[in-house]
Coordinates of C-alpha atoms in Angstrom, one line a residue:
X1 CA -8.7 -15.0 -7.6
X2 CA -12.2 -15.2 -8.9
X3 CA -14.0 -14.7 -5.7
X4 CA -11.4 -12.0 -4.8
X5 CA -12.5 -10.3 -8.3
X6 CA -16.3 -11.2 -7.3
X7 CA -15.7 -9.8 -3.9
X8 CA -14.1 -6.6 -5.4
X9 CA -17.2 -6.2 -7.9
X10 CA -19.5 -6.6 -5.4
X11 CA -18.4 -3.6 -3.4
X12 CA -20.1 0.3 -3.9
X13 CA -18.3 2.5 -6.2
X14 CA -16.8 4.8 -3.5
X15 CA -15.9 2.0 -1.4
X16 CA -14.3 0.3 -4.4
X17 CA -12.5 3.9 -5.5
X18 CA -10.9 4.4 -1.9
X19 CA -9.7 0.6 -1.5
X20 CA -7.8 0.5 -5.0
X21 CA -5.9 4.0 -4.0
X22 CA -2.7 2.4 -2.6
X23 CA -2.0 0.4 -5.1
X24 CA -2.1 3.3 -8.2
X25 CA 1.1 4.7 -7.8
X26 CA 2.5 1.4 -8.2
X27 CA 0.8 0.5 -11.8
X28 CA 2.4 2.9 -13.8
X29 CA 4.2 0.9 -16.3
X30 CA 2.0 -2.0 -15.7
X31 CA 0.4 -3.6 -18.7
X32 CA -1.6 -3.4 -20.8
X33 CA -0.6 0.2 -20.6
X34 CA -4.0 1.7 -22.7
X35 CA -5.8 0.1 -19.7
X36 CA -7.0 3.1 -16.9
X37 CA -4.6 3.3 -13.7
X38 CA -7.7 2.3 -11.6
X39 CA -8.2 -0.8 -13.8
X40 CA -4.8 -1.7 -13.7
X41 CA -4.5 -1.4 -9.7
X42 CA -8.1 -2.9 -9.6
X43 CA -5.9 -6.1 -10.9
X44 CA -3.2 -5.5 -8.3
X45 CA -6.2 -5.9 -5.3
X46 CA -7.6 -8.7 -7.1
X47 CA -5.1 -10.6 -8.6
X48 CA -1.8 -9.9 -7.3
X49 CA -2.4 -9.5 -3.8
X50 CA -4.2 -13.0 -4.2
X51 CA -2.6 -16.3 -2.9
X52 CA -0.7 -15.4 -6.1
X53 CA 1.6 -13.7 -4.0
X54 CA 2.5 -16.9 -2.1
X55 CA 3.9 -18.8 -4.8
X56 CA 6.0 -15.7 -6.1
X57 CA 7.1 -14.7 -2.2
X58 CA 7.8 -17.6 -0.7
X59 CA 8.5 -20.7 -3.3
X60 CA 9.9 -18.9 -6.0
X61 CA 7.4 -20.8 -8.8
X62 CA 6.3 -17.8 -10.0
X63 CA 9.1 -14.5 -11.1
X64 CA 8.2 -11.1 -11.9
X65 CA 7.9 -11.6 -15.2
X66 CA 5.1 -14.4 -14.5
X67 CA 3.1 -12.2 -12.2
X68 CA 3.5 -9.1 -15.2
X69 CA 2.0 -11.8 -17.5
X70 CA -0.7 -13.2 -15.5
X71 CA -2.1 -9.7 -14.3
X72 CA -2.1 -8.7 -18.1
X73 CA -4.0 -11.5 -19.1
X74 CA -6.7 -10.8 -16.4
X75 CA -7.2 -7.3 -16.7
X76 CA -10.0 -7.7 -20.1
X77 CA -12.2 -10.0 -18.0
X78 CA -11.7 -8.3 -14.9
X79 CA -12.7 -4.9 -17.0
X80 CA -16.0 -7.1 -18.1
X81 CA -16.6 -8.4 -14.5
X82 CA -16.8 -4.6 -13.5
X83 CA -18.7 -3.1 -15.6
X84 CA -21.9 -3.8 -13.9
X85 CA -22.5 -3.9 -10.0
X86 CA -21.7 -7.7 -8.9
X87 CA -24.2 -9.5 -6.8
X88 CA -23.5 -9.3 -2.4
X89 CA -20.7 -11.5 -1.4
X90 CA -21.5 -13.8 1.6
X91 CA -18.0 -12.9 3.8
X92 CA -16.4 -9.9 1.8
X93 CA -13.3 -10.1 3.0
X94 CA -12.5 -6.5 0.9
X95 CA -15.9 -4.7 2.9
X96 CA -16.1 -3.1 6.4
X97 CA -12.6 -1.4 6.0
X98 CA -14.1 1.7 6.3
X99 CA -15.7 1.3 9.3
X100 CA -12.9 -0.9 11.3
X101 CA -10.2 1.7 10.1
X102 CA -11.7 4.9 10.5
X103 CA -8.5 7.5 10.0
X104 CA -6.9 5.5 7.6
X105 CA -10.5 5.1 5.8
X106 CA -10.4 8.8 5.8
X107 CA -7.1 9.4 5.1
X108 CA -7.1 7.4 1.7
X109 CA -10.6 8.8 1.3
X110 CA -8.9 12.6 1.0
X111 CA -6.1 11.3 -1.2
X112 CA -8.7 9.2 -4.0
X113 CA -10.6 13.2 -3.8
X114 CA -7.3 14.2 -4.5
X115 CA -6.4 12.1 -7.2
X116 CA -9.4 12.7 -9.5
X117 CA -7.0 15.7 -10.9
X118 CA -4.0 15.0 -12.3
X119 CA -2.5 18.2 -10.6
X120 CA -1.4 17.0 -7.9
X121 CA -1.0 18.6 -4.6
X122 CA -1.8 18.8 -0.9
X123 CA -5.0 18.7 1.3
X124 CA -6.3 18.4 4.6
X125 CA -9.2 16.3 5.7
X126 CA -10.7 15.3 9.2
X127 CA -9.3 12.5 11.9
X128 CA -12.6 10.7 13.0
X129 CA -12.1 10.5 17.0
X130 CA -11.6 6.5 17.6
X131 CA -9.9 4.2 20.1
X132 CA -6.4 3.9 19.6
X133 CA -5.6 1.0 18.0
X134 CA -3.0 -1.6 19.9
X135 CA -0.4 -3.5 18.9
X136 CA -1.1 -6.9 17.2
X137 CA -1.3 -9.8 19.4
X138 CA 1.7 -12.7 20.2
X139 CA -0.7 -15.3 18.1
X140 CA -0.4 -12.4 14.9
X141 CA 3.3 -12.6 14.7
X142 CA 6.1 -14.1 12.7
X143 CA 9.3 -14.7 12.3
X144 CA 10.7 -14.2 8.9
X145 CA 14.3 -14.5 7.5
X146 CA 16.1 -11.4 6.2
X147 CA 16.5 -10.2 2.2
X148 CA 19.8 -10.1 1.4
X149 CA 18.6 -9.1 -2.2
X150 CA 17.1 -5.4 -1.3
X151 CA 19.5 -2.5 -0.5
X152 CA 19.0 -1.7 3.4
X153 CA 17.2 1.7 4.4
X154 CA 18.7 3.6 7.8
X155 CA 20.5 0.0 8.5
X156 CA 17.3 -2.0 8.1
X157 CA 17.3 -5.4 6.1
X158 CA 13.9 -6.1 4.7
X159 CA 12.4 -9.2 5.4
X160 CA 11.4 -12.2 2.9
X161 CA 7.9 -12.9 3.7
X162 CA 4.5 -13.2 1.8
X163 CA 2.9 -9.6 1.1
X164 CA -0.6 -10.9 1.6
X165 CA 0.1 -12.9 4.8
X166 CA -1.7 -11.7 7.8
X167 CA 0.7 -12.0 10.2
X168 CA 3.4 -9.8 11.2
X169 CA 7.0 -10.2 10.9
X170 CA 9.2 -9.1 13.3
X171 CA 10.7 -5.9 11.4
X172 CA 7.1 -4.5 10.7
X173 CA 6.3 -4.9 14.5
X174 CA 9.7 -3.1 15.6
X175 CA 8.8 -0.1 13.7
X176 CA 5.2 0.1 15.1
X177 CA 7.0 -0.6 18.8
X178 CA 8.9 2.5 18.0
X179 CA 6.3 4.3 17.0
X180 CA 4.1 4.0 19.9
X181 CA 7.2 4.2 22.2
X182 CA 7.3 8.1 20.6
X183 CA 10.8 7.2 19.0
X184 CA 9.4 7.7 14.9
X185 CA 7.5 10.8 13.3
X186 CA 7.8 9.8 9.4
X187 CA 7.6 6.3 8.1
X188 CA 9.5 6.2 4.3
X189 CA 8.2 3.9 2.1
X190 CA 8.9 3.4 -1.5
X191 CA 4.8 2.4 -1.6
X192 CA 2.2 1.2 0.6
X193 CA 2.2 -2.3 -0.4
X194 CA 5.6 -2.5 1.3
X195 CA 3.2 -2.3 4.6
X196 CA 1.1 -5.4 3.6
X197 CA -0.2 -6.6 -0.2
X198 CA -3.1 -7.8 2.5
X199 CA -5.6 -4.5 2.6
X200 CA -6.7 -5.4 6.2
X201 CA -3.8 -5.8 7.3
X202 CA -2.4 -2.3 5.2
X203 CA -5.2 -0.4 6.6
X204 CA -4.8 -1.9 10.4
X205 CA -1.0 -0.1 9.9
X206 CA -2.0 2.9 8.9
X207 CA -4.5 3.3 11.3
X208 CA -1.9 3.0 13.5
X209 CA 0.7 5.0 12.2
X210 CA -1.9 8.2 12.1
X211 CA -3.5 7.3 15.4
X212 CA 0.3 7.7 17.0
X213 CA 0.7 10.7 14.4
X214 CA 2.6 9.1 12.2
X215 CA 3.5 10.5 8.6
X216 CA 3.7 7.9 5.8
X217 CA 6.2 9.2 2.8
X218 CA 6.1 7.2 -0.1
X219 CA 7.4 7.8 -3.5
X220 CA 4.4 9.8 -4.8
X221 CA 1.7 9.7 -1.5
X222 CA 1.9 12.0 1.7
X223 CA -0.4 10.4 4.1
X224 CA -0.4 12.4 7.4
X225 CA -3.3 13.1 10.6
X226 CA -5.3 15.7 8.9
X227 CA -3.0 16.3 5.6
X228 CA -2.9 14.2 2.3
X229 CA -0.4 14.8 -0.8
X230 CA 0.2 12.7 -4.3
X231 CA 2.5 14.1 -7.2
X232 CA 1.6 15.4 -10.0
X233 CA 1.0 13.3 -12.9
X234 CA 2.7 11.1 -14.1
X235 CA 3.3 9.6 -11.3
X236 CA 7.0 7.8 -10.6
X237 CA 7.1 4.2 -10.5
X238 CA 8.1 2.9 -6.8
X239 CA 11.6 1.0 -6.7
X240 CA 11.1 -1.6 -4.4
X241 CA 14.4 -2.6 -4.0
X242 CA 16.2 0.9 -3.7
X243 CA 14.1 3.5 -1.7
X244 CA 16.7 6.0 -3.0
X245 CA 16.1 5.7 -7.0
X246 CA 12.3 6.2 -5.8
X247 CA 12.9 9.7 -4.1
X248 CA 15.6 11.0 -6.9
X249 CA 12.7 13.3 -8.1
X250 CA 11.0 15.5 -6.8
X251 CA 9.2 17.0 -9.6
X252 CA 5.5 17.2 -9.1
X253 CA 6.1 16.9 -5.1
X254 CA 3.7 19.4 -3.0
X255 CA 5.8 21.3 -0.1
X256 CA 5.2 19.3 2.7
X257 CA 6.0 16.1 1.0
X258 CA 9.1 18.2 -1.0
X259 CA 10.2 18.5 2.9
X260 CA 10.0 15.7 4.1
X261 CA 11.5 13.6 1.1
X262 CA 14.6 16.4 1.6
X263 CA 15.0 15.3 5.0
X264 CA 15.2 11.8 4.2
X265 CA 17.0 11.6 1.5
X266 CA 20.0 13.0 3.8
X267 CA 19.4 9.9 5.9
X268 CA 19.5 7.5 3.4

């Protein structure tokens, strides 16, 4: 966790801005609440999409209420650790996202410009022209068992599987099969991190969802080729475990993301 929170230092401020914009729509009631939303989902990238993850996904060591605990505790000396420009990081595994995920880069780039006001809203930004990105390899995938714990969503049982592991399950490649087989226009999430807790491996979807013209709905972002959206402040806190409690609201919803969460509500 240190070197994640040494790699994270290290990074320019409008690198660091973009990379931490997934993960602020899911740090609304995280504590300590007096802490900013950036600090608090600068500890969600550091700390608890760490190997932390592994012994809370998989073994069962560590609950919620342990994670909630140990990402309080680190968010003063994470606060301190920021404050000044960290020294380079030989093998940043948190740098060069930008430039290996171009339209996702610029997607999330368009919704952090977006987020500086707490009005919310809608905006459009330019697709950088890039190769379209292929489906991961037979040595990148997994087989993971099925969550009989999380309500399903259109008949689909999530899988129980590490957030920040690389690989991908077999559920996660279905959807992008579909996707590139012309079958899926909208992907409803109740947050990003339900693509990966790994930010390569987050960004490496999106990119391909957008490059296949994919829209992303998630509780409070609208990520779409050429067309960004987040709700008005405050944001609504992301129910992991029933995509339905997360779209109830649609207060502070711009109108193309209004739409769309209409639409698939009804399919719910």
């Amino acid at each position: 966790m240190l070197r994640r929170a040494r790699m994270l230092a290290a990074l320019p401020v409008a690198y660091f801005d973009v990379l931490i914009t997934p993960f602020i729509e899911e740090v609304s009631q995280h504590r300590p609440v007096s802490a900013p939303a950036w600090l608090r989902a600068a500890v969600v990238v550091a700390v608890r999409n760490s190997r932390l993850e592994d012994f809370h996904a998989l073994n069962g060591l560590l609950r919620a209420a342990d994670i909630a605990a140990i990402t309080e505790a680190a968010t003063p000396p994470l606060a301190v650790l920021l404050e000044e420009s960290g020294p380079p990081v030989h093998d940043n595994a948190l740098a060069g996202f930008d430039t290996a995920f171009p339209r996702a880069w610029a997607c999330l780039t368009a919704l952090s410009d977006l987020m500086e006001s707490d009005n919310g809203g809608e905006a459009s930004y330019s697709v950088p022209t890039a190769p379209l990105p292929q489906l991961p390899g037979p040595d990148e995938r997994i087989q993971a068992e099925h969550s009989t714990s999380i309500k399903a969503v259109r008949g689909v049982r999530p899988v129980v599987a590490s957030g920040v592991d690389p690989r991908f399950d077999q559920d996660l490649l279905r959807m992008m099969e579909q996707v590139r087989e012309g079958a899926a226009e909208v992907v409803p999430l109740s947050a990003l991190s339900r693509l990966s807790r790994n930010s390569a491996k987050q960004l490496r979807v999106l990119e391909f969802l957008l490059a296949h013209q994919v829209t992303v709905v998630t509780t409070n972002y609208l990520l779409a080729p050429g067309t960004v959206g987040v709700r008005a402040r405050p944001l609504v806190k992301p129910d992991s475990y029933d995509l339905r409690r997360s779209w109830k609201s649609l207060r502070g919803l711009g109108p193309t993301h209004t739409r769309w969460v209409k639409a698939l509500r009804k399919q719910l």
